[in-house]
PDB file of C-alpha atoms in Angstrom:
ATOM      1  CA  MET A   1     121.383 131.854 160.091  1.00  0.00           C
ATOM      2  CA  LEU A   2     119.337 133.407 162.918  1.00  0.00           C
ATOM      3  CA  VAL A   3     116.492 135.808 162.007  1.00  0.00           C
ATOM      4  CA  ALA A   4     118.269 138.762 163.809  1.00  0.00           C
ATOM      5  CA  GLU A   5     121.530 137.999 161.914  1.00  0.00           C
ATOM      6  CA  ARG A   6     119.772 137.732 158.623  1.00  0.00           C
ATOM      7  CA  ARG A   7     117.921 141.133 159.127  1.00  0.00           C
ATOM      8  CA  ALA A   8     121.195 142.758 160.230  1.00  0.00           C
ATOM      9  CA  ARG A   9     122.837 141.509 156.961  1.00  0.00           C
ATOM     10  CA  ILE A  10     119.862 142.916 155.030  1.00  0.00           C
ATOM     11  CA  VAL A  11     120.339 146.386 156.591  1.00  0.00           C
ATOM     12  CA  GLU A  12     124.051 146.192 155.992  1.00  0.00           C
ATOM     13  CA  GLU A  13     123.730 145.298 152.302  1.00  0.00           C
ATOM     14  CA  VAL A  14     121.091 147.966 151.684  1.00  0.00           C
ATOM     15  CA  ALA A  15     123.118 150.587 153.453  1.00  0.00           C
ATOM     16  CA  ARG A  16     126.292 149.682 151.551  1.00  0.00           C
ATOM     17  CA  ARG A  17     124.643 149.653 148.094  1.00  0.00           C
ATOM     18  CA  GLY A  18     122.082 152.376 148.713  1.00  0.00           C
ATOM     19  CA  ALA A  19     119.381 149.975 147.409  1.00  0.00           C
ATOM     20  CA  ALA A  20     118.914 146.319 146.743  1.00  0.00           C
ATOM     21  CA  SER A  21     116.162 144.169 145.241  1.00  0.00           C
ATOM     22  CA  ILE A  22     114.312 141.312 146.985  1.00  0.00           C
ATOM     23  CA  ALA A  23     115.723 138.886 144.429  1.00  0.00           C
ATOM     24  CA  GLU A  24     119.310 139.911 144.987  1.00  0.00           C
ATOM     25  CA  LEU A  25     119.025 139.692 148.805  1.00  0.00           C
ATOM     26  CA  ALA A  26     117.243 136.288 148.657  1.00  0.00           C
ATOM     27  CA  ASP A  27     120.071 135.045 146.410  1.00  0.00           C
ATOM     28  CA  GLU A  28     122.879 136.332 148.701  1.00  0.00           C
ATOM     29  CA  LEU A  29     121.196 135.023 151.859  1.00  0.00           C
ATOM     30  CA  GLY A  30     120.026 131.713 150.475  1.00  0.00           C
ATOM     31  CA  VAL A  31     116.492 132.265 151.534  1.00  0.00           C
ATOM     32  CA  SER A  32     113.123 132.698 149.684  1.00  0.00           C
ATOM     33  CA  ALA A  33     111.942 136.012 148.280  1.00  0.00           C
ATOM     34  CA  MET A  34     108.932 135.786 150.613  1.00  0.00           C
ATOM     35  CA  THR A  35     111.235 135.600 153.659  1.00  0.00           C
ATOM     36  CA  VAL A  36     113.133 138.658 152.443  1.00  0.00           C
ATOM     37  CA  ARG A  37     109.944 140.589 151.718  1.00  0.00           C
ATOM     38  CA  ARG A  38     108.701 139.895 155.346  1.00  0.00           C
ATOM     39  CA  ASP A  39     112.072 140.958 156.770  1.00  0.00           C
ATOM     40  CA  ILE A  40     111.928 144.183 154.772  1.00  0.00           C
ATOM     41  CA  ASP A  41     108.457 144.883 156.160  1.00  0.00           C
ATOM     42  CA  VAL A  42     109.623 144.457 159.640  1.00  0.00           C
ATOM     43  CA  LEU A  43     112.829 146.504 159.134  1.00  0.00           C
ATOM     44  CA  ALA A  44     110.865 149.316 157.440  1.00  0.00           C
ATOM     45  CA  ASP A  45     108.458 149.393 160.387  1.00  0.00           C
ATOM     46  CA  HIS A  46     111.376 149.832 162.701  1.00  0.00           C
ATOM     47  CA  GLY A  47     112.855 152.635 160.585  1.00  0.00           C
ATOM     48  CA  LYS A  48     115.973 150.607 159.549  1.00  0.00           C
ATOM     49  CA  LEU A  49     115.421 151.046 155.819  1.00  0.00           C
ATOM     50  CA  ASP A  50     112.843 152.338 153.338  1.00  0.00           C
ATOM     51  CA  LYS A  51     110.670 149.854 151.563  1.00  0.00           C
ATOM     52  CA  VAL A  52     110.172 150.413 147.829  1.00  0.00           C
ATOM     53  CA  ARG A  53     108.593 148.350 145.086  1.00  0.00           C
ATOM     54  CA  GLY A  54     110.663 145.160 144.570  1.00  0.00           C
ATOM     55  CA  GLY A  55     113.204 145.898 147.289  1.00  0.00           C
ATOM     56  CA  ALA A  56     114.501 148.430 149.699  1.00  0.00           C
ATOM     57  CA  THR A  57     116.630 151.541 149.844  1.00  0.00           C
ATOM     58  CA  ALA A  58     118.831 152.933 152.558  1.00  0.00           C
ATOM     59  CA  ARG A  59     117.099 154.992 155.240  1.00  0.00           C
ATOM     60  CA  GLN A  60     117.241 158.685 154.308  1.00  0.00           C
ATOM     61  CA  SER A  61     117.881 161.530 156.721  1.00  0.00           C
ATOM     62  CA  GLU A  62     115.474 164.515 156.656  1.00  0.00           C
ATOM     63  CA  THR A  63     118.091 166.565 154.794  1.00  0.00           C
ATOM     64  CA  THR A  64     118.822 163.855 152.246  1.00  0.00           C
ATOM     65  CA  ARG A  65     115.097 163.097 151.912  1.00  0.00           C
ATOM     66  CA  GLN A  66     114.572 166.464 150.216  1.00  0.00           C
ATOM     67  CA  ASP A  67     116.428 165.162 147.220  1.00  0.00           C
ATOM     68  CA  ARG A  68     116.147 161.459 146.300  1.00  0.00           C
ATOM     69  CA  THR A  69     116.895 161.732 142.646  1.00  0.00           C
ATOM     70  CA  PHE A  70     119.675 159.169 142.592  1.00  0.00           C
ATOM     71  CA  VAL A  71     117.661 156.614 144.591  1.00  0.00           C
ATOM     72  CA  THR A  72     114.571 157.267 142.507  1.00  0.00           C
ATOM     73  CA  ARG A  73     116.455 156.771 139.156  1.00  0.00           C
ATOM     74  CA  MET A  74     118.038 153.694 140.493  1.00  0.00           C
ATOM     75  CA  HIS A  75     114.687 151.954 140.035  1.00  0.00           C
ATOM     76  CA  HIS A  76     114.140 153.127 136.433  1.00  0.00           C
ATOM     77  CA  GLN A  77     114.979 150.820 133.507  1.00  0.00           C
ATOM     78  CA  VAL A  78     116.709 148.436 136.055  1.00  0.00           C
ATOM     79  CA  GLU A  79     117.056 145.421 133.701  1.00  0.00           C
ATOM     80  CA  GLN A  80     118.203 147.524 130.799  1.00  0.00           C
ATOM     81  CA  LYS A  81     120.870 149.203 132.901  1.00  0.00           C
ATOM     82  CA  ARG A  82     122.130 145.677 134.143  1.00  0.00           C
ATOM     83  CA  ALA A  83     122.332 144.423 130.574  1.00  0.00           C
ATOM     84  CA  ILE A  84     124.304 147.434 129.411  1.00  0.00           C
ATOM     85  CA  ALA A  85     126.606 147.152 132.513  1.00  0.00           C
ATOM     86  CA  ARG A  86     127.285 143.508 132.018  1.00  0.00           C
ATOM     87  CA  HIS A  87     128.272 144.109 128.377  1.00  0.00           C
ATOM     88  CA  ALA A  88     130.455 147.006 129.223  1.00  0.00           C
ATOM     89  CA  ALA A  89     132.168 145.189 132.079  1.00  0.00           C
ATOM     90  CA  ALA A  90     133.536 142.642 129.584  1.00  0.00           C
ATOM     91  CA  TRP A  91     135.883 145.314 128.191  1.00  0.00           C
ATOM     92  CA  VAL A  92     137.501 145.756 131.541  1.00  0.00           C
ATOM     93  CA  GLU A  93     140.588 143.638 132.186  1.00  0.00           C
ATOM     94  CA  PRO A  94     142.628 143.123 135.477  1.00  0.00           C
ATOM     95  CA  GLY A  95     145.145 145.762 136.084  1.00  0.00           C
ATOM     96  CA  MET A  96     143.315 148.404 134.092  1.00  0.00           C
ATOM     97  CA  ALA A  97     142.747 152.050 135.216  1.00  0.00           C
ATOM     98  CA  VAL A  98     139.067 152.891 134.577  1.00  0.00           C
ATOM     99  CA  GLY A  99     136.992 156.035 134.966  1.00  0.00           C
ATOM    100  CA  LEU A 100     133.342 155.970 136.164  1.00  0.00           C
ATOM    101  CA  SER A 101     131.157 159.029 136.036  1.00  0.00           C
ATOM    102  CA  GLY A 102     128.219 159.732 138.382  1.00  0.00           C
ATOM    103  CA  GLY A 103     124.782 158.366 137.588  1.00  0.00           C
ATOM    104  CA  THR A 104     122.917 155.172 138.237  1.00  0.00           C
ATOM    105  CA  THR A 105     124.137 153.237 135.095  1.00  0.00           C
ATOM    106  CA  ALA A 106     127.763 153.864 136.133  1.00  0.00           C
ATOM    107  CA  TRP A 107     126.762 152.666 139.610  1.00  0.00           C
ATOM    108  CA  VAL A 108     125.301 149.398 138.139  1.00  0.00           C
ATOM    109  CA  LEU A 109     128.567 148.980 136.174  1.00  0.00           C
ATOM    110  CA  ALA A 110     130.514 149.394 139.338  1.00  0.00           C
ATOM    111  CA  GLN A 111     128.690 146.386 140.834  1.00  0.00           C
ATOM    112  CA  GLU A 112     129.897 144.334 137.921  1.00  0.00           C
ATOM    113  CA  LEU A 113     133.497 145.407 138.482  1.00  0.00           C
ATOM    114  CA  ARG A 114     133.819 144.759 142.164  1.00  0.00           C
ATOM    115  CA  ASP A 115     135.732 141.544 141.670  1.00  0.00           C
ATOM    116  CA  VAL A 116     138.158 142.573 138.928  1.00  0.00           C
ATOM    117  CA  PRO A 117     141.577 142.227 140.510  1.00  0.00           C
ATOM    118  CA  GLU A 118     144.255 144.918 140.424  1.00  0.00           C
ATOM    119  CA  LEU A 119     141.753 147.471 139.192  1.00  0.00           C
ATOM    120  CA  THR A 120     142.286 151.177 139.687  1.00  0.00           C
ATOM    121  CA  VAL A 121     138.910 153.126 139.636  1.00  0.00           C
ATOM    122  CA  VAL A 122     138.783 156.867 139.236  1.00  0.00           C
ATOM    123  CA  THR A 123     135.389 158.405 139.929  1.00  0.00           C
ATOM    124  CA  ASN A 124     133.556 161.618 140.844  1.00  0.00           C
ATOM    125  CA  SER A 125     130.638 159.629 142.281  1.00  0.00           C
ATOM    126  CA  LEU A 126     130.286 159.030 146.030  1.00  0.00           C
ATOM    127  CA  PRO A 127     127.861 156.082 145.502  1.00  0.00           C
ATOM    128  CA  VAL A 128     130.165 154.501 142.914  1.00  0.00           C
ATOM    129  CA  ALA A 129     133.187 154.803 145.236  1.00  0.00           C
ATOM    130  CA  GLU A 130     131.109 153.158 147.988  1.00  0.00           C
ATOM    131  CA  VAL A 131     130.478 150.112 145.917  1.00  0.00           C
ATOM    132  CA  PHE A 132     134.288 149.322 145.961  1.00  0.00           C
ATOM    133  CA  ARG A 133     134.513 149.555 149.766  1.00  0.00           C
ATOM    134  CA  ARG A 134     134.739 145.963 150.912  1.00  0.00           C
ATOM    135  CA  PRO A 135     134.742 145.682 154.827  1.00  0.00           C
ATOM    136  CA  ASP A 136     133.463 142.131 154.310  1.00  0.00           C
ATOM    137  CA  ARG A 137     136.795 141.170 152.705  1.00  0.00           C
ATOM    138  CA  SER A 138     139.237 142.673 155.241  1.00  0.00           C
ATOM    139  CA  ASP A 139     141.131 139.388 155.582  1.00  0.00           C
ATOM    140  CA  GLU A 140     141.951 139.219 151.856  1.00  0.00           C
ATOM    141  CA  PRO A 141     144.694 141.161 149.980  1.00  0.00           C
ATOM    142  CA  TYR A 142     143.261 144.498 148.889  1.00  0.00           C
ATOM    143  CA  THR A 143     143.765 144.469 145.129  1.00  0.00           C
ATOM    144  CA  GLN A 144     141.671 147.435 144.043  1.00  0.00           C
ATOM    145  CA  SER A 145     142.408 151.148 144.378  1.00  0.00           C
ATOM    146  CA  VAL A 146     139.809 153.843 144.220  1.00  0.00           C
ATOM    147  CA  VAL A 147     140.587 157.517 143.478  1.00  0.00           C
ATOM    148  CA  LEU A 148     137.771 159.872 144.371  1.00  0.00           C
ATOM    149  CA  THR A 149     137.867 163.319 142.928  1.00  0.00           C
ATOM    150  CA  GLY A 150     137.221 166.319 145.081  1.00  0.00           C
ATOM    151  CA  GLY A 151     134.705 168.962 144.117  1.00  0.00           C
ATOM    152  CA  VAL A 152     131.331 170.422 144.784  1.00  0.00           C
ATOM    153  CA  ARG A 153     128.604 167.840 145.783  1.00  0.00           C
ATOM    154  CA  THR A 154     125.497 167.642 143.538  1.00  0.00           C
ATOM    155  CA  PRO A 155     122.114 166.489 144.707  1.00  0.00           C
ATOM    156  CA  SER A 156     122.941 163.029 143.092  1.00  0.00           C
ATOM    157  CA  ASP A 157     126.180 162.810 145.160  1.00  0.00           C
ATOM    158  CA  SER A 158     128.574 163.528 142.236  1.00  0.00           C
ATOM    159  CA  LEU A 159     131.540 165.715 142.696  1.00  0.00           C
ATOM    160  CA  VAL A 160     131.931 168.420 140.101  1.00  0.00           C
ATOM    161  CA  GLY A 161     133.508 171.769 139.361  1.00  0.00           C
ATOM    162  CA  PRO A 162     137.106 173.130 139.026  1.00  0.00           C
ATOM    163  CA  VAL A 163     138.605 170.776 141.823  1.00  0.00           C
ATOM    164  CA  ALA A 164     137.116 167.754 140.186  1.00  0.00           C
ATOM    165  CA  VAL A 165     138.280 168.878 136.713  1.00  0.00           C
ATOM    166  CA  ARG A 166     141.821 169.669 137.998  1.00  0.00           C
ATOM    167  CA  SER A 167     142.141 166.155 139.565  1.00  0.00           C
ATOM    168  CA  LEU A 168     141.278 164.471 136.229  1.00  0.00           C
ATOM    169  CA  GLU A 169     143.388 166.678 133.848  1.00  0.00           C
ATOM    170  CA  HIS A 170     146.645 164.735 134.331  1.00  0.00           C
ATOM    171  CA  LEU A 171     145.279 161.238 134.528  1.00  0.00           C
ATOM    172  CA  HIS A 172     145.665 158.606 131.857  1.00  0.00           C
ATOM    173  CA  LEU A 173     142.862 155.968 132.033  1.00  0.00           C
ATOM    174  CA  ASP A 174     142.616 152.832 129.821  1.00  0.00           C
ATOM    175  CA  ILE A 175     138.833 153.439 129.504  1.00  0.00           C
ATOM    176  CA  ALA A 176     136.319 155.967 130.817  1.00  0.00           C
ATOM    177  CA  PHE A 177     132.638 155.145 131.225  1.00  0.00           C
ATOM    178  CA  LEU A 178     130.074 157.970 131.294  1.00  0.00           C
ATOM    179  CA  GLY A 179     126.417 157.684 132.077  1.00  0.00           C
ATOM    180  CA  ALA A 180     123.958 160.089 130.188  1.00  0.00           C
ATOM    181  CA  HIS A 181     121.130 162.257 131.398  1.00  0.00           C
ATOM    182  CA  GLY A 182     119.913 162.845 127.843  1.00  0.00           C
ATOM    183  CA  ILE A 183     120.872 162.294 124.189  1.00  0.00           C
ATOM    184  CA  ASP A 184     119.524 164.191 121.228  1.00  0.00           C
ATOM    185  CA  LEU A 185     120.380 164.493 117.681  1.00  0.00           C
ATOM    186  CA  GLN A 186     120.992 168.289 117.725  1.00  0.00           C
ATOM    187  CA  ALA A 187     122.006 168.753 121.412  1.00  0.00           C
ATOM    188  CA  GLY A 188     124.148 165.705 121.606  1.00  0.00           C
ATOM    189  CA  LEU A 189     124.945 164.226 125.095  1.00  0.00           C
ATOM    190  CA  THR A 190     123.428 166.565 127.721  1.00  0.00           C
ATOM    191  CA  THR A 191     123.117 167.185 131.438  1.00  0.00           C
ATOM    192  CA  PRO A 192     121.100 169.709 133.525  1.00  0.00           C
ATOM    193  CA  ASN A 193     124.212 170.746 135.587  1.00  0.00           C
ATOM    194  CA  LEU A 194     126.803 173.118 134.052  1.00  0.00           C
ATOM    195  CA  LEU A 195     129.587 172.136 136.332  1.00  0.00           C
ATOM    196  CA  GLU A 196     128.894 168.341 135.815  1.00  0.00           C
ATOM    197  CA  ALA A 197     129.167 168.869 132.026  1.00  0.00           C
ATOM    198  CA  GLU A 198     132.702 170.287 132.500  1.00  0.00           C
ATOM    199  CA  THR A 199     133.740 167.411 134.830  1.00  0.00           C
ATOM    200  CA  ASP A 200     132.199 164.807 132.348  1.00  0.00           C
ATOM    201  CA  ARG A 201     134.308 166.266 129.597  1.00  0.00           C
ATOM    202  CA  ALA A 202     137.395 166.021 131.685  1.00  0.00           C
ATOM    203  CA  LEU A 203     136.692 162.316 132.476  1.00  0.00           C
ATOM    204  CA  LEU A 204     136.170 161.526 128.848  1.00  0.00           C
ATOM    205  CA  ALA A 205     139.367 163.253 127.911  1.00  0.00           C
ATOM    206  CA  ALA A 206     141.356 161.174 130.437  1.00  0.00           C
ATOM    207  CA  GLY A 207     140.224 157.949 128.881  1.00  0.00           C
ATOM    208  CA  GLY A 208     142.203 156.005 126.186  1.00  0.00           C
ATOM    209  CA  GLN A 209     138.726 154.797 125.192  1.00  0.00           C
ATOM    210  CA  ALA A 210     135.594 156.806 125.915  1.00  0.00           C
ATOM    211  CA  VAL A 211     132.338 154.884 126.321  1.00  0.00           C
ATOM    212  CA  VAL A 212     128.838 156.396 126.965  1.00  0.00           C
ATOM    213  CA  LEU A 213     126.246 154.122 128.613  1.00  0.00           C
ATOM    214  CA  ALA A 214     122.564 155.000 128.118  1.00  0.00           C
ATOM    215  CA  ASP A 215     119.370 153.180 128.292  1.00  0.00           C
ATOM    216  CA  HIS A 216     116.731 153.830 125.640  1.00  0.00           C
ATOM    217  CA  SER A 217     114.773 156.233 127.885  1.00  0.00           C
ATOM    218  CA  LYS A 218     117.520 158.826 127.437  1.00  0.00           C
ATOM    219  CA  TRP A 219     116.952 159.320 123.736  1.00  0.00           C
ATOM    220  CA  GLY A 220     115.163 162.548 122.998  1.00  0.00           C
ATOM    221  CA  VAL A 221     115.869 163.975 126.434  1.00  0.00           C
ATOM    222  CA  VAL A 222     117.717 167.381 126.405  1.00  0.00           C
ATOM    223  CA  GLY A 223     119.260 168.778 129.471  1.00  0.00           C
ATOM    224  CA  LEU A 224     120.437 172.337 130.101  1.00  0.00           C
ATOM    225  CA  THR A 225     123.890 172.063 128.553  1.00  0.00           C
ATOM    226  CA  THR A 226     125.738 169.878 126.099  1.00  0.00           C
ATOM    227  CA  VAL A 227     128.553 167.655 127.365  1.00  0.00           C
ATOM    228  CA  VAL A 228     129.812 166.529 123.924  1.00  0.00           C
ATOM    229  CA  ASP A 229     128.246 166.417 120.358  1.00  0.00           C
ATOM    230  CA  LEU A 230     127.231 163.079 119.119  1.00  0.00           C
ATOM    231  CA  ARG A 231     130.132 162.896 116.617  1.00  0.00           C
ATOM    232  CA  ASP A 232     132.589 163.211 119.516  1.00  0.00           C
ATOM    233  CA  VAL A 233     131.159 159.983 121.199  1.00  0.00           C
ATOM    234  CA  GLU A 234     133.576 157.109 120.464  1.00  0.00           C
ATOM    235  CA  ARG A 235     131.285 154.328 121.588  1.00  0.00           C
ATOM    236  CA  LEU A 236     127.677 154.346 122.749  1.00  0.00           C
ATOM    237  CA  VAL A 237     126.127 151.411 124.449  1.00  0.00           C
ATOM    238  CA  VAL A 238     122.240 151.262 124.526  1.00  0.00           C
ATOM    239  CA  ASP A 239     119.624 148.558 125.199  1.00  0.00           C
ATOM    240  CA  ASP A 240     117.516 147.078 122.499  1.00  0.00           C
ATOM    241  CA  GLY A 241     114.449 149.093 123.641  1.00  0.00           C
ATOM    242  CA  LEU A 242     115.716 151.853 121.373  1.00  0.00           C
ATOM    243  CA  ASP A 243     113.579 152.032 118.290  1.00  0.00           C
ATOM    244  CA  ALA A 244     114.995 151.399 114.735  1.00  0.00           C
ATOM    245  CA  ALA A 245     114.835 154.901 113.550  1.00  0.00           C
ATOM    246  CA  ALA A 246     116.828 156.064 116.552  1.00  0.00           C
ATOM    247  CA  ARG A 247     119.377 153.389 116.089  1.00  0.00           C
ATOM    248  CA  ALA A 248     119.939 154.341 112.435  1.00  0.00           C
ATOM    249  CA  THR A 249     120.310 157.927 113.465  1.00  0.00           C
ATOM    250  CA  LEU A 250     122.857 157.250 116.203  1.00  0.00           C
ATOM    251  CA  ALA A 251     124.776 154.693 114.132  1.00  0.00           C
ATOM    252  CA  ASP A 252     125.293 157.386 111.577  1.00  0.00           C
ATOM    253  CA  GLN A 253     126.622 159.920 114.264  1.00  0.00           C
ATOM    254  CA  VAL A 254     128.686 158.106 116.823  1.00  0.00           C
ATOM    255  CA  GLY A 255     131.848 156.207 116.245  1.00  0.00           C
ATOM    256  CA  GLU A 256     130.320 152.908 117.222  1.00  0.00           C
ATOM    257  CA  LEU A 257     126.822 152.056 118.355  1.00  0.00           C
ATOM    258  CA  VAL A 258     126.521 148.834 120.474  1.00  0.00           C
ATOM    259  CA  VAL A 259     122.913 147.644 120.970  1.00  0.00           C
ATOM    260  CA  VAL A 260     122.617 145.246 123.912  1.00  0.00           C
ATOM    261  CA  PRO A 261     119.656 142.847 124.242  1.00  0.00           C
ATOM    262  CA  GLU A 262     117.888 143.004 127.606  1.00  0.00           C
ATOM    263  CA  ASP A 263     118.692 139.894 129.698  1.00  0.00           C
TER     264      ASP A 263
END
């Protein structure tokens, strides 16, 4: 592969995903991490992408640059999110209809589900929907369907509000996956956005199974409003960075607590 072609592929992959690590790019391109690192340096100097620690993110416009919360969170607790996502992906079977909320953990889960055949994905997240866009496989039968709700766009590129809620009210999903901004014993599952809370409740209600995905850093965080109480959470998946006391508390509150070891 020529250098120009390799660098074009890097820009394409980073733009499609929103962000990519050096290790991921090196594996996909079949080159060394050092080669990818040098390519990212050159591409960043030419304004093709933004260099971050351990990888690169898609180039931000000046308007978007004012709020980079999604991209920033994407690089927090990366390995924990991947471990949670891989475990959760095992519950998804070909032909299912699944719901994916906004948030970076749901986005990581979407990466794990890209090759599940005959899958119908319902999401209120623009980044999650983009994961399933496969222009590189235009010559293959398209076996996945993506339903994107309408709604008001949040700074983290989720669609919320009455339009989003209405689009979810009459859907029947096999399983709904919800990321978490914060989890607290008293406040329950919380978010800083009032409209997002309403939309998240509608997504959970549409799922035959409702699964909350949260890395250990979300414990003790309280957002502005409660999405659901802990006793209304059917299944909560966390990583093993959660301390023993918190595990005992959550196990007593939620329907099922699943603790996933970090890869």
